[in-house]
mmCIF file of C-alpha atoms in Angstrom:
data_model
loop_
_atom_site.group_PDB
_atom_site.id
_atom_site.type_symbol
_atom_site.label_atom_id
_atom_site.label_comp_id
_atom_site.label_asym_id
_atom_site.label_seq_id
_atom_site.Cartn_x
_atom_site.Cartn_y
_atom_site.Cartn_z
ATOM 1 C CA UNK A 243 10.239 -32.243 -10.095
ATOM 2 C CA UNK A 244 13.360 -33.211 -9.594
ATOM 3 C CA UNK A 245 15.778 -31.051 -6.733
ATOM 4 C CA UNK A 246 18.656 -31.958 -4.779
ATOM 5 C CA UNK A 247 19.319 -29.482 -1.423
ATOM 6 C CA UNK A 248 22.919 -29.665 0.804
ATOM 7 C CA UNK A 249 23.814 -27.214 3.627
ATOM 8 C CA UNK A 250 20.688 -26.066 5.226
ATOM 9 C CA UNK A 251 19.508 -24.754 1.935
ATOM 10 C CA UNK A 252 22.665 -22.695 0.524
ATOM 11 C CA UNK A 253 22.241 -24.915 -2.422
ATOM 12 C CA UNK A 254 19.580 -26.019 -4.664
ATOM 13 C CA UNK A 255 18.821 -27.570 -7.904
ATOM 14 C CA UNK A 256 15.952 -28.543 -9.997
ATOM 15 C CA UNK A 257 13.909 -29.020 -13.514
ATOM 16 C CA UNK A 258 10.979 -28.274 -12.300
ATOM 17 C CA UNK A 259 9.948 -24.745 -13.971
ATOM 18 C CA UNK A 260 7.430 -24.316 -11.297
ATOM 19 C CA UNK A 261 9.044 -24.467 -8.040
ATOM 20 C CA UNK A 262 11.088 -20.975 -9.171
ATOM 21 C CA UNK A 263 9.640 -19.333 -6.865
ATOM 22 C CA UNK A 264 9.243 -21.080 -3.596
ATOM 23 C CA UNK A 265 9.675 -19.710 -0.437
ATOM 24 C CA UNK A 266 12.180 -21.241 1.181
ATOM 25 C CA UNK A 267 14.471 -20.289 -2.073
ATOM 26 C CA UNK A 268 13.433 -16.430 -0.937
ATOM 27 C CA UNK A 269 17.474 -15.898 -0.079
ATOM 28 C CA UNK A 270 18.617 -17.480 -2.834
ATOM 29 C CA UNK A 271 19.898 -16.674 -6.173
ATOM 30 C CA UNK A 272 18.227 -17.951 -8.739
ATOM 31 C CA UNK A 273 19.858 -19.134 -12.017
ATOM 32 C CA UNK A 274 18.181 -20.241 -15.004
ATOM 33 C CA UNK A 275 18.558 -22.201 -18.849
ATOM 34 C CA UNK A 276 15.761 -22.688 -20.528
ATOM 35 C CA UNK A 277 16.416 -26.072 -23.414
ATOM 36 C CA UNK A 278 13.773 -25.678 -24.956
ATOM 37 C CA UNK A 279 10.291 -24.816 -25.772
ATOM 38 C CA UNK A 280 8.697 -21.837 -23.896
ATOM 39 C CA UNK A 281 8.025 -20.214 -21.044
ATOM 40 C CA UNK A 282 7.384 -16.613 -19.345
ATOM 41 C CA UNK A 283 6.711 -15.455 -15.191
ATOM 42 C CA UNK A 284 6.761 -11.940 -14.365
ATOM 43 C CA UNK A 285 9.098 -9.906 -12.295
ATOM 44 C CA UNK A 286 9.544 -6.207 -11.226
ATOM 45 C CA UNK A 287 6.023 -6.096 -12.638
ATOM 46 C CA UNK A 288 6.853 -6.507 -15.876
ATOM 47 C CA UNK A 289 6.409 -9.666 -17.838
ATOM 48 C CA UNK A 290 9.234 -11.583 -19.448
ATOM 49 C CA UNK A 291 9.050 -14.510 -22.364
ATOM 50 C CA UNK A 292 12.717 -17.252 -22.347
ATOM 51 C CA UNK A 293 13.352 -19.690 -25.536
ATOM 52 C CA UNK A 294 15.531 -22.349 -26.018
ATOM 53 C CA UNK A 295 18.769 -20.346 -25.040
ATOM 54 C CA UNK A 296 17.256 -18.060 -22.973
ATOM 55 C CA UNK A 297 19.447 -17.356 -18.980
ATOM 56 C CA UNK A 298 17.281 -16.041 -16.647
ATOM 57 C CA UNK A 299 18.797 -14.649 -13.300
ATOM 58 C CA UNK A 300 17.132 -13.520 -10.385
ATOM 59 C CA UNK A 301 18.116 -12.454 -6.900
ATOM 60 C CA UNK A 302 15.046 -13.756 -4.191
ATOM 61 C CA UNK A 303 13.005 -15.571 -6.779
ATOM 62 C CA UNK A 304 9.991 -15.689 -4.430
ATOM 63 C CA UNK A 305 9.271 -11.964 -5.809
ATOM 64 C CA UNK A 306 8.627 -13.852 -9.292
ATOM 65 C CA UNK A 307 4.426 -14.680 -9.905
ATOM 66 C CA UNK A 308 2.262 -15.232 -12.880
ATOM 67 C CA UNK A 309 4.130 -18.180 -14.681
ATOM 68 C CA UNK A 310 3.213 -20.776 -17.411
ATOM 69 C CA UNK A 311 4.722 -21.940 -19.193
ATOM 70 C CA UNK A 312 4.162 -24.955 -22.708
ATOM 71 C CA UNK A 313 4.051 -28.355 -21.700
ATOM 72 C CA UNK A 314 6.915 -29.441 -23.373
ATOM 73 C CA UNK A 315 8.919 -26.952 -21.226
ATOM 74 C CA UNK A 316 12.554 -28.447 -20.179
ATOM 75 C CA UNK A 317 14.574 -25.522 -17.177
ATOM 76 C CA UNK A 318 17.394 -26.758 -14.971
ATOM 77 C CA UNK A 319 18.521 -24.052 -12.654
ATOM 78 C CA UNK A 320 21.135 -24.102 -9.819
ATOM 79 C CA UNK A 321 20.257 -21.548 -7.399
ATOM 80 C CA UNK A 322 22.339 -20.010 -4.432
ATOM 81 C CA UNK A 323 22.332 -17.837 -0.873
ATOM 82 C CA UNK A 324 22.683 -14.933 -2.431
ATOM 83 C CA UNK A 325 24.628 -13.419 0.235
ATOM 84 C CA UNK A 326 27.230 -16.244 0.150
ATOM 85 C CA UNK A 327 27.752 -15.450 -4.238
ATOM 86 C CA UNK A 328 28.152 -12.061 -3.221
ATOM 87 C CA UNK A 329 31.217 -12.623 -0.390
ATOM 88 C CA UNK A 330 32.805 -14.387 -3.370
ATOM 89 C CA UNK A 331 32.516 -11.730 -6.260
ATOM 90 C CA UNK A 332 35.187 -8.356 -6.810
ATOM 91 C CA UNK A 333 34.220 -5.543 -5.814
ATOM 92 C CA UNK A 334 34.416 -4.139 -9.186
ATOM 93 C CA UNK A 335 32.871 -1.776 -11.308
ATOM 94 C CA UNK A 336 31.462 -4.537 -14.110
ATOM 95 C CA UNK A 337 30.044 -6.982 -10.711
ATOM 96 C CA UNK A 338 27.775 -4.671 -9.531
ATOM 97 C CA UNK A 339 26.690 -3.016 -12.668
ATOM 98 C CA UNK A 340 25.946 -6.393 -14.102
ATOM 99 C CA UNK A 341 23.880 -7.331 -10.948
ATOM 100 C CA UNK A 342 22.696 -3.459 -11.557
ATOM 101 C CA UNK A 343 21.571 -4.709 -15.238
ATOM 102 C CA UNK A 344 20.134 -8.269 -14.622
ATOM 103 C CA UNK A 345 17.988 -6.811 -11.898
ATOM 104 C CA UNK A 346 16.493 -4.226 -14.458
ATOM 105 C CA UNK A 347 16.297 -7.093 -17.205
ATOM 106 C CA UNK A 348 17.154 -10.558 -15.755
ATOM 107 C CA UNK A 349 16.794 -12.881 -18.807
ATOM 108 C CA UNK A 350 20.380 -13.326 -20.883
ATOM 109 C CA UNK A 351 20.470 -15.101 -24.411
ATOM 110 C CA UNK A 352 23.248 -17.342 -25.048
ATOM 111 C CA UNK A 353 24.665 -19.242 -27.808
ATOM 112 C CA UNK A 354 24.401 -22.801 -27.723
ATOM 113 C CA UNK A 355 28.288 -23.522 -26.946
ATOM 114 C CA UNK A 356 27.282 -20.923 -24.174
ATOM 115 C CA UNK A 357 24.081 -22.515 -22.998
ATOM 116 C CA UNK A 358 26.666 -25.604 -22.744
ATOM 117 C CA UNK A 359 29.025 -24.696 -20.756
ATOM 118 C CA UNK A 360 26.369 -22.826 -18.344
ATOM 119 C CA UNK A 361 24.745 -27.025 -18.463
ATOM 120 C CA UNK A 362 27.788 -27.430 -17.025
ATOM 121 C CA UNK A 363 27.776 -25.355 -14.391
ATOM 122 C CA UNK A 364 25.565 -27.016 -13.563
ATOM 123 C CA UNK A 365 26.014 -29.887 -13.279
ATOM 124 C CA UNK A 366 28.973 -29.965 -11.713
ATOM 125 C CA UNK A 367 27.471 -28.098 -8.584
ATOM 126 C CA UNK A 368 24.855 -30.951 -8.402
ATOM 127 C CA UNK A 369 26.773 -33.884 -8.611
ATOM 128 C CA UNK A 370 29.074 -31.698 -5.268
ATOM 129 C CA UNK A 371 26.202 -30.972 -3.425
ATOM 130 C CA UNK A 372 26.073 -33.570 -1.459
ATOM 131 C CA UNK A 373 29.122 -34.020 0.235
ATOM 132 C CA UNK A 374 28.554 -31.215 2.443
ATOM 133 C CA UNK A 375 30.819 -33.899 4.392
ATOM 134 C CA UNK A 376 34.124 -32.537 3.241
ATOM 135 C CA UNK A 377 36.192 -29.919 5.092
ATOM 136 C CA UNK A 378 36.537 -28.062 2.177
ATOM 137 C CA UNK A 379 32.863 -28.290 1.296
ATOM 138 C CA UNK A 380 32.361 -24.657 1.588
ATOM 139 C CA UNK A 381 35.453 -23.013 -0.482
ATOM 140 C CA UNK A 382 34.584 -25.742 -2.655
ATOM 141 C CA UNK A 383 31.002 -25.035 -3.925
ATOM 142 C CA UNK A 384 32.377 -21.561 -4.170
ATOM 143 C CA UNK A 385 34.472 -22.056 -6.501
ATOM 144 C CA UNK A 386 32.106 -23.549 -8.968
ATOM 145 C CA UNK A 387 29.806 -21.211 -8.051
ATOM 146 C CA UNK A 388 32.268 -18.404 -8.783
ATOM 147 C CA UNK A 389 33.483 -20.668 -12.487
ATOM 148 C CA UNK A 390 29.231 -20.840 -13.253
ATOM 149 C CA UNK A 391 29.226 -16.783 -12.742
ATOM 150 C CA UNK A 392 31.681 -15.836 -15.257
ATOM 151 C CA UNK A 393 30.981 -18.041 -17.331
ATOM 152 C CA UNK A 394 27.696 -16.027 -17.228
ATOM 153 C CA UNK A 395 29.084 -12.490 -16.624
ATOM 154 C CA UNK A 396 31.003 -13.776 -19.615
ATOM 155 C CA UNK A 397 27.319 -13.569 -21.758
ATOM 156 C CA UNK A 398 25.352 -10.847 -19.963
ATOM 157 C CA UNK A 399 28.834 -7.992 -20.873
ATOM 158 C CA UNK A 400 27.617 -8.975 -24.693
ATOM 159 C CA UNK A 401 23.862 -8.071 -24.440
ATOM 160 C CA UNK A 402 23.403 -3.872 -24.919
ATOM 161 C CA UNK A 403 23.946 -1.864 -22.054
ATOM 162 C CA UNK A 404 22.317 1.029 -22.542
ATOM 163 C CA UNK A 405 18.951 1.206 -20.442
ATOM 164 C CA UNK A 406 15.870 2.942 -20.368
ATOM 165 C CA UNK A 407 15.830 4.896 -17.195
ATOM 166 C CA UNK A 408 16.707 8.624 -17.284
ATOM 167 C CA UNK A 409 19.724 10.472 -17.669
ATOM 168 C CA UNK A 410 18.855 11.692 -14.315
ATOM 169 C CA UNK A 411 18.433 8.005 -12.945
ATOM 170 C CA UNK A 412 21.956 6.402 -14.302
ATOM 171 C CA UNK A 413 23.864 9.867 -13.775
ATOM 172 C CA UNK A 414 23.140 8.979 -9.970
ATOM 173 C CA UNK A 415 23.877 5.005 -9.894
ATOM 174 C CA UNK A 416 26.911 5.675 -12.002
ATOM 175 C CA UNK A 417 28.338 7.795 -10.092
ATOM 176 C CA UNK A 418 27.589 6.820 -6.490
ATOM 177 C CA UNK A 419 30.078 3.008 -8.188
ATOM 178 C CA UNK A 420 32.081 5.284 -9.334
ATOM 179 C CA UNK A 421 32.252 7.042 -5.868
ATOM 180 C CA UNK A 422 32.872 3.775 -3.687
ATOM 181 C CA UNK A 423 35.184 2.310 -6.730
ATOM 182 C CA UNK A 424 37.952 4.774 -5.240
ATOM 183 C CA UNK A 425 37.895 3.323 -2.071
ATOM 184 C CA UNK A 426 35.994 6.131 -0.471
ATOM 185 C CA UNK A 427 34.537 3.623 2.348
ATOM 186 C CA UNK A 428 37.274 2.900 3.766
ATOM 187 C CA UNK A 429 36.258 5.791 6.628
ATOM 188 C CA UNK A 430 33.483 7.107 4.653
ATOM 189 C CA UNK A 431 30.488 4.595 5.042
ATOM 190 C CA UNK A 432 26.937 6.984 5.780
ATOM 191 C CA UNK A 433 24.899 7.354 2.991
ATOM 192 C CA UNK A 434 24.387 11.224 4.292
ATOM 193 C CA UNK A 435 28.456 11.692 3.903
ATOM 194 C CA UNK A 436 27.024 10.706 -0.760
ATOM 195 C CA UNK A 437 23.689 12.245 -1.120
ATOM 196 C CA UNK A 438 25.963 15.584 -0.335
ATOM 197 C CA UNK A 439 29.065 14.394 -3.156
ATOM 198 C CA UNK A 440 26.039 13.443 -5.706
ATOM 199 C CA UNK A 441 23.595 16.825 -4.673
ATOM 200 C CA UNK A 442 21.117 14.811 -3.915
ATOM 201 C CA UNK A 443 18.522 14.166 0.095
ATOM 202 C CA UNK A 444 20.050 11.026 1.678
ATOM 203 C CA UNK A 445 16.566 10.241 0.745
ATOM 204 C CA UNK A 446 16.376 10.318 -2.415
ATOM 205 C CA UNK A 447 19.416 8.694 -3.506
ATOM 206 C CA UNK A 448 18.187 5.942 -0.679
ATOM 207 C CA UNK A 449 15.262 5.468 -3.340
ATOM 208 C CA UNK A 450 16.643 6.168 -6.330
ATOM 209 C CA UNK A 451 19.410 3.661 -5.056
ATOM 210 C CA UNK A 452 16.824 0.621 -4.153
ATOM 211 C CA UNK A 453 14.091 0.958 -7.320
ATOM 212 C CA UNK A 454 17.385 1.126 -9.995
ATOM 213 C CA UNK A 455 18.777 -1.921 -8.239
ATOM 214 C CA UNK A 456 16.426 -3.421 -5.670
ATOM 215 C CA UNK A 457 19.367 -2.963 -3.274
ATOM 216 C CA UNK A 458 20.101 -0.072 -0.647
ATOM 217 C CA UNK A 459 23.007 1.669 -0.483
ATOM 218 C CA UNK A 460 24.539 0.698 2.343
ATOM 219 C CA UNK A 461 24.433 -3.076 1.401
ATOM 220 C CA UNK A 462 27.427 -1.143 -1.707
ATOM 221 C CA UNK A 463 29.204 1.167 1.091
ATOM 222 C CA UNK A 464 29.769 -2.884 2.503
ATOM 223 C CA UNK A 465 30.603 -5.019 -0.028
ATOM 224 C CA UNK A 466 32.904 -2.000 -0.738
ATOM 225 C CA UNK A 467 34.238 -1.825 2.756
ATOM 226 C CA UNK A 468 34.300 -5.092 3.999
ATOM 227 C CA UNK A 469 37.709 -6.355 0.614
ATOM 228 C CA UNK A 470 39.052 -3.414 2.491
ATOM 229 C CA UNK A 471 38.699 -4.359 6.137
ATOM 230 C CA UNK A 472 39.589 -8.123 4.823
ATOM 231 C CA UNK A 473 43.197 -6.355 3.081
ATOM 232 C CA UNK A 474 44.157 -5.123 6.920
ATOM 233 C CA UNK A 475 43.073 -7.815 9.598
ATOM 234 C CA UNK A 476 45.433 -10.664 6.742
ATOM 235 C CA UNK A 477 48.092 -7.804 7.511
ATOM 236 C CA UNK A 478 49.336 -8.817 11.150
ATOM 237 C CA UNK A 479 51.863 -5.685 11.165
ATOM 238 C CA UNK A 480 48.512 -3.799 12.015
ATOM 239 C CA UNK A 481 47.302 -3.790 15.240
ATOM 240 C CA UNK A 482 43.220 -3.543 16.180
ATOM 241 C CA UNK A 483 43.390 -0.654 16.775
ATOM 242 C CA UNK A 484 45.315 0.663 13.970
ATOM 243 C CA UNK A 485 42.417 -0.652 11.693
ATOM 244 C CA UNK A 486 40.067 0.871 13.382
ATOM 245 C CA UNK A 487 41.715 4.150 12.983
ATOM 246 C CA UNK A 488 42.853 3.787 10.000
ATOM 247 C CA UNK A 489 38.767 2.956 8.859
ATOM 248 C CA UNK A 490 37.206 5.936 10.905
ATOM 249 C CA UNK A 491 35.455 4.092 13.183
ATOM 250 C CA UNK A 492 34.647 6.004 16.269
ATOM 251 C CA UNK A 493 35.316 3.594 18.490
ATOM 252 C CA UNK A 494 37.101 0.235 18.959
ATOM 253 C CA UNK A 495 33.972 -1.613 20.225
ATOM 254 C CA UNK A 496 32.063 -0.146 16.735
ATOM 255 C CA UNK A 497 34.613 -1.851 14.852
ATOM 256 C CA UNK A 498 34.756 -5.174 16.806
ATOM 257 C CA UNK A 499 30.815 -4.465 15.832
ATOM 258 C CA UNK A 500 30.850 -4.322 12.421
ATOM 259 C CA UNK A 501 33.360 -7.078 11.435
ATOM 260 C CA UNK A 502 31.659 -9.259 13.678
ATOM 261 C CA UNK A 503 28.127 -8.647 11.323
ATOM 262 C CA UNK A 504 30.372 -8.870 7.703
ATOM 263 C CA UNK A 505 32.856 -11.200 8.754
ATOM 264 C CA UNK A 506 30.901 -13.348 11.367
ATOM 265 C CA UNK A 507 33.511 -13.172 13.847
ATOM 266 C CA UNK A 508 34.463 -10.844 15.731
ATOM 267 C CA UNK A 509 38.294 -9.583 14.418
ATOM 268 C CA UNK A 510 40.291 -11.384 16.712
ATOM 269 C CA UNK A 511 38.194 -14.631 16.142
ATOM 270 C CA UNK A 512 38.470 -13.933 12.266
ATOM 271 C CA UNK A 513 42.245 -13.313 12.937
ATOM 272 C CA UNK A 514 43.167 -16.333 15.075
ATOM 273 C CA UNK A 515 40.826 -17.880 11.965
ATOM 274 C CA UNK A 516 44.265 -17.201 9.580
ATOM 275 C CA UNK A 517 46.281 -19.193 11.920
ATOM 276 C CA UNK A 518 47.034 -22.381 10.525
ATOM 277 C CA UNK A 519 45.335 -25.485 12.217
#
């Protein structure tokens, strides 16, 4: 077993197939590349078989079970904190749609060239994981992770996008993502609002999105809202009170709590962090 970790287990690299579902990886997103031979695992009550050049992308891999492999199986995998990776990605339809598709089927077949690119990405990440003393360590690791994720997007985009879900379910998921892509979450962040727009009950909407994507409706609302919030905070012409009003927060204190929850800082602290040191 070969394992490296850094920054309080934010990043992990290994060549141990049976280590991919370790409990300490529960907060991460796993990216595993099969280099030789074959193996299998169960995820979301489905069994998946992997062979050479298969890529596996699984959020919260501690939910994986029934790992089995031939004795000569060779893999490399890299896992990083799930929220850290999510914050790197743009809130566009492909980014979110790709995450949904991978939750339903986490195995992507790569070409030889795509597999080489991804393995190179893993090695670059492994080589810099121990540089946590660097002033811009998280930014450095973030840029390398983003390169890896776009290489995965390139491969995933070539995979058949048709899924086995009912037309009704597919419509609900697509309609929610379309609504969110308009920027409506700037002022509307309640699940009830989106359920009403889609002519379904809040309970049905929440259950459908959770079942299909593995994530809550609120998580997708927040994922579209946070970039808008940052854009306003980056605009020094706007006061905090004006931003709170533009985003339809009922009070400045609620606005401040929302910022602290999703940015890790109060609005004023976030703005202060933007100033030159």
